[in-house]
């Protein structure tokens, strides 16, 4: 992949090129003490100098002296809410003089360029593509948003203490699914294209030739990002979780877990949803709406007369065994991309990796 | 612009009109629905539809049958949507999405004895399959129908059972678990106890079950005692279905989405997951 160098002072020209090409630019910005993806009025809104400190149950932004815009790793969410929306009207029903009518809810879409997505985010996107585009039916709402995406990925220059993408094989390098790829250095960016559309944008940038020193610096910082403290057991090991359904660890975690569902909401691959009918006051018209849901909710497994998972231990077990083990049978890979969001955004600091290790370690102990 | 449209009848409901309604027992009604579509409604026995009432939402209901161009759904009025559903007047309209899921593999089972084991409203998802087997009597060996209820007057379609017994050359065995006094043709006790009276070849049979899971678990134990192998057993499960096609995640059982991989499963496929608390 040929790379060019874009000096930092000329970085805003990327924004100009994207808007000129008709994209709404969505990128990271600091909001409410976290990195949040929002429409950007300009690159000055990028989180310059910010990095995050994370640990189980903790996410804290810190200002650094540097000028980097992508020195953080994750925010609570990246792409998921833009494609699989928290609230998605699906269809409308109306009682008319001619009888009951059903119609698909129309939706406006526009070309959007996302800047700042990481390897873990792209791995999660690939999983959601598989679920929403290649399931029994294509989800037209997801598809409409997905088709007009332009993705500018960034290789991570460091890892947060909750990251474990190296062990899931999803980072810190972005290797697929992008239109452009950046490596951020102090003085500017190494830029590469990953598609014809990316090439078109790249041609409009005042790129200089890369220097050996820049290539080596990018390689070095990527190398340092691979130094991660948490290691998720490999997929073959994780499959054994389904043999541990009666393990006392489930009860142990249930005593800490609040069943709040935060882990499922920040997870970039969780796809559970529920449907509600929202009616007008006259009862003549109603919207069928899809809303994010969580397997931590007691109602999630409810049918008339029975809740299949009444205990928190059973709901945590459902989440973890699905995400790490049975997901593999459904999608040919684990549902975990190593972003660590579920760890830092858990209000009581439950660490997915530690729980998986504890469940599997005991298996080895049991011989 | 939308890139695609919701497939009509699968993701976007089609309109159905209530053409007839029959009360089967207290709180249980069969709705006869006329479809607002030119094409015939193709379904496999054991599949289900999502029925929609304006402003109230959808409920999954198994397909009971197809009769004179009308789709039959037997519904117990217990919930927020099912109570107003059964209270609809003739001529009322509702929405319908489906059919969803995998049905009973009746064609694969030709030449074998068929044993139907059902309890309560669990008979609804197998009625159409029984009717098919009875109407194609020569394709199958012995047909045995075991049905359990609490009280004998809870039995839906009593004339139908008589008809199967008389015309279908079937063995029909009925059990009432909470009845005090035995009636003609009835046994006192659980449906699983009827297996001892059933006449079929354990080495050459297919068992089709639907009902409460606790009943199916008990029946599986009894079947094992009668030397019926796991691979002869098919069962229909019930879970929280919201989308109908494996997208919403609610109905998962281990690696399966019950709505699309089931609701009818070959028992060996789900044996390691079936009956586990909280799974």
XYZ file of C-alpha atoms in Angstrom:
646
model
C 0.000 0.000 0.000
C 1.557 3.310 -1.103
C 1.575 5.904 1.610
C 1.902 9.656 1.379
C 2.613 12.169 4.110
C 0.138 14.873 5.027
C 1.660 17.555 7.278
C -0.466 18.401 10.310
C -1.058 22.002 9.256
C -2.557 20.715 6.005
C -4.737 18.093 7.689
C -7.872 20.326 7.360
C -7.584 19.867 3.601
C -8.778 16.303 4.105
C -11.941 17.739 5.679
C -12.358 20.091 2.706
C -11.896 17.244 0.229
C -14.504 15.124 2.009
C -17.122 17.863 2.199
C -16.422 18.828 -1.424
C -17.094 15.210 -2.392
C -20.495 15.513 -0.693
C -19.824 13.676 2.548
C -21.076 14.679 5.952
C -17.990 14.204 8.101
C -18.498 12.251 11.310
C -15.638 12.032 13.726
C -14.517 11.839 17.313
C -14.984 14.812 19.567
C -14.985 15.365 23.295
C -18.455 15.410 24.783
C -19.524 14.857 28.384
C -16.045 13.669 29.316
C -15.828 10.978 26.635
C -14.859 10.551 22.993
C -18.084 10.570 21.003
C -18.644 10.320 17.241
C -20.577 13.360 16.001
C -20.973 15.405 12.828
C -17.941 17.710 12.624
C -18.083 21.344 11.496
C -14.314 21.178 11.021
C -11.255 19.243 12.138
C -10.707 21.719 14.970
C -13.403 19.729 16.778
C -11.246 16.606 16.822
C -10.005 15.687 20.318
C -6.548 17.248 19.973
C -4.230 16.204 22.746
C -6.700 13.956 24.508
C -6.099 10.398 25.572
C -8.113 8.131 27.819
C -7.193 6.267 30.950
C -9.267 3.159 31.403
C -9.506 0.343 33.878
C -12.391 -1.897 34.927
C -15.275 0.444 35.720
C -13.323 3.570 34.785
C -12.996 5.801 31.714
C -11.266 9.138 32.153
C -10.028 11.581 29.514
C -6.704 13.283 30.095
C -5.176 16.203 28.240
C -1.630 15.680 26.958
C 0.850 18.268 25.750
C 0.854 16.744 22.234
C -1.118 17.762 19.160
C -2.363 14.315 18.201
C -6.067 13.938 17.402
C -6.207 10.135 17.634
C -4.138 9.377 20.703
C -7.200 7.899 22.414
C -8.379 4.342 21.592
C -12.102 4.087 22.137
C -15.122 6.032 23.224
C -18.287 4.388 24.472
C -19.467 3.917 20.888
C -18.283 4.311 17.317
C -20.227 3.098 14.259
C -22.961 0.950 15.792
C -25.560 3.661 16.545
C -25.210 5.087 13.029
C -26.066 1.862 11.189
C -28.027 -0.186 13.708
C -29.882 2.696 15.290
C -30.988 2.689 18.931
C -34.493 3.521 17.699
C -35.464 2.547 14.164
C -39.009 2.933 12.826
C -39.592 -0.115 10.609
C -43.064 0.259 9.192
C -46.300 2.118 9.690
C -49.831 0.820 9.986
C -52.800 3.046 9.302
C -56.533 2.530 9.513
C -57.901 4.303 6.423
C -61.353 4.519 4.844
C -60.213 1.702 2.541
C -59.067 -0.477 5.394
C -55.804 -1.283 7.115
C -52.630 -0.248 5.252
C -48.990 -1.052 5.870
C -46.022 0.844 4.473
C -42.316 0.887 5.026
C -41.101 3.884 7.020
C -39.164 6.126 4.637
C -35.709 7.201 5.715
C -33.326 9.832 4.461
C -29.726 8.808 4.025
C -26.753 10.853 2.956
C -23.146 10.002 2.190
C -21.134 10.046 5.395
C -17.413 9.899 5.963
C -16.306 8.521 9.320
C -12.833 9.412 10.489
C -11.017 7.741 13.347
C -12.303 4.169 13.274
C -9.972 1.481 14.592
C -9.235 -2.107 13.665
C -11.648 -3.326 16.349
C -14.411 -1.077 14.984
C -13.940 -2.436 11.465
C -13.979 -6.022 12.723
C -17.257 -5.238 14.500
C -18.640 -3.673 11.325
C -17.813 -6.838 9.394
C -19.731 -8.899 11.948
C -22.749 -6.592 11.762
C -22.613 -6.730 7.948
C -22.834 -10.498 8.229
C -25.798 -10.288 10.597
C -27.829 -7.471 9.027
C -26.994 -7.932 5.348
C -26.503 -11.674 5.019
C -29.139 -13.039 7.389
C -32.436 -14.548 6.261
C -33.390 -11.076 5.002
C -31.336 -7.999 4.306
C -32.110 -5.193 6.724
C -32.805 -2.307 4.322
C -32.357 0.364 7.003
C -28.890 -0.886 7.919
C -28.064 -1.429 4.259
C -29.080 2.106 3.256
C -26.742 3.631 5.851
C -24.000 1.125 5.128
C -23.889 1.652 1.362
C -22.997 5.322 1.581
C -20.209 5.007 4.177
C -16.724 6.315 3.550
C -14.337 5.070 6.198
C -11.062 6.657 7.268
C -9.416 4.271 9.680
C -6.540 5.063 12.021
C -3.914 2.652 13.251
C -3.626 2.829 17.020
C -0.493 4.541 18.348
C -0.991 3.210 21.858
C -3.323 0.856 23.680
C -5.608 1.550 26.592
C -5.190 -0.746 29.562
C -8.548 -2.380 28.751
C -7.615 -3.181 25.122
C -7.033 -6.797 24.088
C -7.492 -6.688 20.312
C -4.142 -8.401 19.755
C -5.482 -11.609 21.281
C -8.728 -11.490 19.288
C -6.787 -10.728 16.084
C -8.647 -7.485 15.371
C -6.057 -4.781 16.023
C -4.284 -2.529 16.677
C -3.686 -2.359 12.909
C -6.648 -1.741 10.624
C -6.196 -4.236 7.802
C -9.483 -4.202 5.858
C -12.776 -2.420 5.324
C -11.491 1.161 5.004
C -11.353 3.678 2.169
C -8.389 5.480 3.674
C -5.958 4.633 6.439
C -3.991 7.016 8.645
C -0.987 6.577 10.889
C -0.760 9.647 13.071
C 2.702 11.006 13.893
C 3.459 14.140 15.890
C 4.112 16.263 12.789
C 1.420 14.790 10.531
C -0.146 11.715 8.998
C 0.868 8.830 6.824
C -2.017 8.386 4.423
C -2.939 5.319 2.365
C -6.004 4.482 0.327
C -7.991 1.260 0.540
C -10.519 1.764 -2.265
C -11.125 3.667 -5.490
C -13.133 6.278 -3.577
C -10.283 6.604 -1.114
C -7.844 7.042 -3.981
C -9.971 9.886 -5.377
C -9.893 11.748 -2.069
C -6.209 11.031 -1.608
C -5.417 12.578 -4.997
C -6.821 15.870 -3.775
C -4.469 16.079 -0.800
C -1.121 17.913 -0.817
C 0.812 14.767 0.031
C 4.566 14.684 0.371
C 6.694 11.599 -0.079
C 7.113 9.597 3.075
C 10.482 9.463 4.761
C 12.060 6.292 6.093
C 12.075 7.829 9.561
C 8.304 8.404 9.402
C 7.635 4.842 8.285
C 9.803 3.518 11.048
C 8.164 5.779 13.638
C 4.700 4.588 12.566
C 5.861 0.989 12.779
C 7.346 1.566 16.198
C 4.244 3.141 17.702
C 2.096 0.379 16.237
C 4.454 -2.091 17.837
C 4.078 -0.334 21.171
C 0.274 -0.519 20.802
C 0.538 -4.304 20.628
C 1.839 -4.343 24.204
C -1.415 -5.155 25.950
C -2.051 -6.371 29.445
C -5.222 -8.295 28.845
C -5.246 -11.507 26.837
C -8.500 -13.154 25.826
C -8.175 -16.943 25.548
C -8.166 -18.155 21.946
C -11.361 -19.207 20.166
C -10.766 -22.928 20.598
C -10.470 -22.382 24.346
C -13.547 -20.173 24.408
C -15.664 -22.905 22.823
C -15.160 -24.856 26.044
C -17.218 -22.277 27.945
C -20.361 -24.153 26.959
C -19.106 -27.099 29.001
C -18.983 -24.833 32.055
C -22.644 -23.897 32.342
C -22.834 -25.030 35.963
C -19.585 -23.364 37.078
C -19.792 -21.480 40.426
C -18.167 -18.470 38.737
C -21.548 -17.557 37.221
C -22.984 -17.063 40.683
C -19.881 -15.162 41.713
C -20.261 -12.692 38.853
C -24.026 -12.452 39.433
C -23.333 -11.109 42.919
C -21.438 -8.196 41.343
C -23.419 -7.698 38.122
C -26.211 -5.089 38.243
C -27.815 -6.434 35.030
C -27.795 -2.820 33.809
C -26.937 -3.859 30.240
C -24.199 -1.206 29.811
C -21.821 -3.853 28.446
C -24.284 -4.778 25.712
C -24.980 -1.162 24.793
C -21.310 -0.224 24.398
C -20.428 -3.514 22.708
C -19.938 -2.825 18.984
C -21.237 -6.272 17.993
C -24.310 -6.756 20.256
C -27.375 -6.728 18.007
C -30.344 -7.605 20.221
C -33.440 -5.537 19.644
C -37.092 -5.487 20.623
C -40.105 -4.156 18.801
C -42.770 -1.793 20.059
C -45.886 -0.342 18.514
C -46.112 3.426 19.004
C -49.654 4.570 18.344
C -51.167 8.013 17.813
C -53.786 9.193 20.311
C -56.695 8.317 18.033
C -55.436 4.798 17.489
C -55.638 5.303 13.728
C -51.949 5.112 12.980
C -49.040 3.310 14.577
C -45.308 2.999 14.004
C -43.629 -0.341 14.500
C -40.318 0.617 16.058
C -37.187 -1.433 16.656
C -35.271 -0.513 19.814
C -31.959 -1.717 21.166
C -32.432 -4.376 23.780
C -30.186 -6.305 26.108
C -30.070 -9.938 27.172
C -29.532 -8.599 30.711
C -33.158 -7.492 30.809
C -35.495 -9.933 32.545
C -38.061 -9.283 29.814
C -35.617 -10.395 27.133
C -36.500 -14.053 27.569
C -40.137 -13.495 28.516
C -42.971 -15.319 26.875
C -46.470 -15.433 28.307
C -46.243 -17.346 31.545
C -42.478 -17.877 31.586
C -39.169 -16.049 31.876
C -36.482 -18.387 30.624
C -33.615 -16.579 32.408
C -34.963 -15.258 35.692
C -31.554 -15.132 37.443
C -28.794 -12.586 36.762
C -26.293 -15.450 36.751
C -28.224 -16.995 33.841
C -28.351 -13.707 31.954
C -24.635 -13.016 32.399
C -23.974 -16.595 31.308
C -26.130 -16.088 28.232
C -24.209 -12.946 27.291
C -20.747 -14.331 27.846
C -21.313 -17.774 26.346
C -23.043 -16.256 23.338
C -20.478 -13.526 22.762
C -17.458 -15.770 23.114
C -18.585 -19.293 22.247
C -21.939 -19.911 20.550
C -21.395 -16.790 18.419
C -18.650 -18.803 16.728
C -21.193 -21.343 15.500
C -23.467 -18.555 14.249
C -20.891 -16.286 12.605
C -17.692 -18.380 12.285
C -15.816 -16.218 14.760
C -16.078 -14.908 18.308
C -18.366 -11.922 18.840
C -15.631 -10.127 20.765
C -13.283 -7.766 18.903
C -11.104 -6.878 21.891
C -12.116 -3.210 22.235
C -12.526 -3.490 26.017
C -15.529 -1.150 26.134
C -17.576 -3.593 28.231
C -14.806 -3.546 30.842
C -14.378 0.202 31.229
C -18.096 1.025 30.972
C -19.253 -1.603 33.481
C -20.307 0.416 36.538
C -18.991 -2.264 38.881
C -15.846 -3.057 36.898
C -16.566 -6.622 35.779
C -13.740 -7.633 33.477
C -14.876 -9.888 30.612
C -11.372 -11.211 30.056
C -10.871 -12.072 33.711
C -14.245 -13.813 33.854
C -13.464 -15.890 30.746
C -10.032 -16.753 32.097
C -11.469 -17.726 35.492
C -14.052 -20.006 33.887
C -11.475 -21.700 31.686
C -8.677 -21.805 34.214
C -10.798 -23.823 36.613
C -11.378 -26.279 33.832
C -7.651 -26.866 33.616
C -7.462 -27.079 37.410
C -10.190 -29.704 37.412
C -7.962 -31.652 35.129
C -33.982 6.821 -1.160
C -34.297 3.358 0.290
C -31.933 0.867 -1.225
C -34.348 -1.961 -0.763
C -37.861 -2.622 0.435
C -39.068 -4.723 3.272
C -40.261 -8.012 1.752
C -44.045 -7.895 1.912
C -45.424 -10.569 4.150
C -42.041 -11.280 5.711
C -40.875 -7.962 7.124
C -43.817 -5.757 6.113
C -47.187 -7.193 7.185
C -49.910 -8.075 4.738
C -53.557 -7.468 5.566
C -55.684 -10.379 6.766
C -59.433 -10.210 7.358
C -61.217 -12.189 10.024
C -63.632 -14.352 8.029
C -64.782 -16.602 10.838
C -64.112 -17.293 14.486
C -64.768 -20.378 16.570
C -64.564 -20.752 20.295
C -62.797 -24.016 21.053
C -62.876 -23.907 24.841
C -62.951 -21.175 27.502
C -60.401 -18.570 26.357
C -59.287 -20.448 23.234
C -60.465 -19.426 19.792
C -59.637 -20.364 16.224
C -59.436 -17.408 13.854
C -60.100 -18.032 10.158
C -58.217 -15.431 8.160
C -58.699 -14.375 4.549
C -55.461 -13.123 3.039
C -55.282 -9.889 1.100
C -53.038 -11.402 -1.535
C -53.436 -13.091 -4.880
C -50.865 -15.772 -4.289
C -51.563 -18.777 -2.109
C -50.095 -18.823 1.334
C -47.392 -21.478 1.256
C -46.348 -22.812 4.594
C -44.915 -25.929 6.159
C -46.796 -27.571 9.018
C -45.212 -26.386 12.260
C -44.294 -22.894 11.050
C -45.682 -19.738 12.682
C -46.887 -16.257 11.737
C -46.576 -12.920 13.511
C -50.091 -11.499 13.940
C -50.405 -7.741 14.378
C -53.125 -5.574 15.864
C -53.053 -1.866 15.121
C -51.267 0.013 17.884
C -50.818 -3.051 20.082
C -48.054 -4.949 18.331
C -47.301 -8.459 17.194
C -47.561 -11.953 18.640
C -46.150 -15.184 17.221
C -48.869 -17.807 16.653
C -48.341 -21.232 15.126
C -50.223 -22.059 11.940
C -52.999 -24.507 12.754
C -54.133 -25.154 9.205
C -55.388 -23.995 5.839
C -59.020 -24.633 4.996
C -61.090 -23.330 2.081
C -58.554 -20.626 1.274
C -58.510 -19.462 4.883
C -55.592 -19.571 7.244
C -56.367 -20.989 10.684
C -54.775 -19.817 13.909
C -55.792 -21.171 17.294
C -55.066 -18.674 20.034
C -55.264 -18.702 23.802
C -56.372 -15.277 25.078
C -53.834 -14.567 27.786
C -51.832 -11.510 26.806
C -51.939 -7.861 25.836
C -52.362 -8.701 22.138
C -54.023 -12.120 22.223
C -57.007 -10.963 24.303
C -58.082 -8.248 21.838
C -57.163 -10.585 18.936
C -59.740 -13.180 19.892
C -62.276 -10.426 20.638
C -62.153 -9.147 17.034
C -65.430 -9.081 15.138
C -65.914 -10.843 11.823
C -64.715 -8.537 9.061
C -62.017 -6.923 11.220
C -58.555 -6.577 9.740
C -55.188 -7.401 11.195
C -51.619 -7.634 9.972
C -49.735 -10.818 9.311
C -46.066 -11.591 8.692
C -44.837 -15.061 7.894
C -44.543 -17.924 7.572
C -41.424 -18.266 9.684
C -39.227 -21.113 10.862
C -38.796 -24.785 10.101
C -41.768 -27.135 10.110
C -42.149 -30.883 10.667
C -40.149 -32.879 8.068
C -43.151 -34.976 7.043
C -41.794 -35.974 3.638
C -38.605 -37.355 5.169
C -40.673 -39.462 7.539
C -42.643 -41.380 4.925
C -42.762 -45.117 5.504
C -42.341 -44.792 9.249
C -44.764 -45.013 12.146
C -45.727 -41.562 13.395
C -46.225 -40.848 17.081
C -47.661 -37.439 17.947
C -47.267 -36.409 21.592
C -48.882 -33.143 22.600
C -50.264 -31.460 25.668
C -52.566 -28.485 26.142
C -52.473 -26.041 23.249
C -49.345 -27.837 22.035
C -51.679 -29.770 19.763
C -52.159 -26.668 17.555
C -48.758 -26.767 15.829
C -49.187 -30.464 14.964
C -52.866 -30.535 13.915
C -52.082 -29.725 10.305
C -49.340 -32.355 10.286
C -51.723 -34.970 11.700
C -54.342 -34.071 9.098
C -51.765 -34.397 6.353
C -50.626 -37.799 7.612
C -54.210 -39.023 7.942
C -55.072 -37.754 4.444
C -51.990 -39.496 3.041
C -52.510 -42.594 5.132
C -50.654 -44.977 2.809
C -47.431 -43.010 3.082
C -47.038 -43.815 6.762
C -47.143 -46.855 9.010
C -48.990 -46.757 12.330
C -50.244 -43.360 13.383
C -50.500 -42.827 17.123
C -51.875 -39.616 18.615
C -51.288 -38.961 22.299
C -52.794 -35.824 23.793
C -52.883 -34.703 27.399
C -55.012 -32.036 29.050
C -55.913 -31.128 32.606
C -59.653 -31.777 32.258
C -61.327 -33.694 29.469
C -63.374 -30.682 28.369
C -60.129 -28.759 27.800
C -59.612 -30.914 24.717
C -59.812 -28.837 21.576
C -61.315 -30.304 18.435
C -62.836 -33.334 20.168
C -64.785 -34.318 17.003
C -61.515 -34.116 15.114
C -59.922 -36.680 17.438
C -62.956 -38.960 16.949
C -62.613 -38.517 13.214
C -58.912 -39.383 13.281
C -59.654 -42.463 15.358
C -62.426 -43.671 13.066
C -61.393 -42.600 9.590
C -57.666 -42.384 9.885
C -57.140 -45.830 11.267
C -55.165 -44.150 14.029
C -54.642 -45.016 17.623
C -55.870 -42.015 19.590
C -55.028 -41.968 23.290
C -56.184 -39.166 25.577
C -55.182 -38.389 29.143
C -56.597 -35.961 31.692
C -54.219 -35.180 34.535
C -56.620 -33.480 36.955
C -59.848 -35.344 36.230
C -61.365 -37.254 39.151
C -63.427 -39.766 37.228
C -62.384 -41.632 34.122
C -64.472 -41.147 30.983
C -64.833 -43.433 28.008
C -61.760 -43.245 25.774
C -59.861 -41.344 28.453
C -57.080 -42.235 30.856
C -56.440 -40.487 34.137
C -52.896 -39.200 34.400
C -50.178 -37.658 32.312
C -49.859 -37.892 28.570
C -46.465 -39.550 28.968
C -48.091 -42.514 30.721
C -50.024 -43.248 27.530
C -46.857 -44.391 25.797
C -47.185 -47.775 27.492
C -50.424 -48.296 25.541
C -49.174 -47.004 22.220
C -48.682 -49.511 19.404
C -45.773 -48.596 17.166
C -42.411 -49.915 16.052
C -39.781 -48.233 18.217
C -37.127 -49.043 15.629
C -39.014 -47.532 12.761
C -40.872 -44.503 14.005
C -40.782 -40.727 14.229
C -42.023 -38.932 17.297
C -43.417 -35.410 16.843
C -43.833 -33.504 20.086
C -45.148 -30.139 21.121
C -46.207 -28.808 24.493
C -44.722 -27.544 27.735
C -41.002 -28.367 27.945
C -41.492 -30.183 31.228
C -43.890 -32.537 29.428
C -41.457 -33.057 26.558
C -38.623 -33.805 28.994
C -40.776 -36.398 30.758
C -41.801 -37.859 27.406
C -38.160 -38.130 26.318
C -37.428 -40.247 29.390
C -40.393 -42.493 28.644
C -39.411 -42.794 24.998
C -35.914 -43.892 26.000
C -37.495 -46.582 28.171
C -39.434 -47.744 25.127
C -36.184 -48.018 23.148
C -37.021 -45.069 20.917
C -33.746 -43.497 19.860
C -33.098 -39.753 20.073
C -32.768 -39.528 16.324
C -36.431 -40.493 15.930
C -37.612 -37.472 17.894
C -38.651 -34.017 16.623
C -39.933 -31.302 18.899
C -41.339 -27.817 18.572
C -40.076 -25.145 20.968
C -41.498 -21.868 22.129
C -39.402 -18.753 22.806
C -39.693 -14.981 22.617
C -40.043 -14.293 18.889
C -40.015 -10.618 17.887
C -38.553 -10.398 14.388
C -39.248 -13.951 13.178
C -36.038 -14.371 11.215
C -33.093 -14.585 13.606
C -32.256 -10.910 13.769
C -33.492 -9.649 17.136
C -31.655 -12.194 19.291
C -34.436 -12.888 21.776
C -35.104 -16.534 21.006
C -31.601 -17.929 21.289
C -31.037 -21.428 22.587
C -27.288 -21.994 22.653
C -26.096 -21.471 19.081
C -29.617 -21.546 17.634
C -32.166 -18.869 16.853
C -35.331 -20.821 17.624
C -37.436 -18.671 15.263
C -35.391 -19.519 12.178
C -33.512 -22.724 13.075
C -36.678 -24.064 14.771
C -39.299 -23.969 16.147
C -39.229 -27.621 15.033
C -35.892 -29.195 15.861
C -34.493 -32.661 15.368
C -33.859 -33.613 18.983
C -30.190 -34.679 18.607
C -29.458 -31.183 17.283
C -30.501 -29.469 20.511
C -30.089 -32.294 23.022
C -27.152 -30.691 24.829
C -29.127 -27.453 25.356
C -32.688 -28.639 25.832
C -34.120 -28.569 29.338
C -31.213 -26.723 30.959
C -32.397 -24.096 33.434
C -31.777 -20.547 32.259
C -30.498 -21.422 28.799
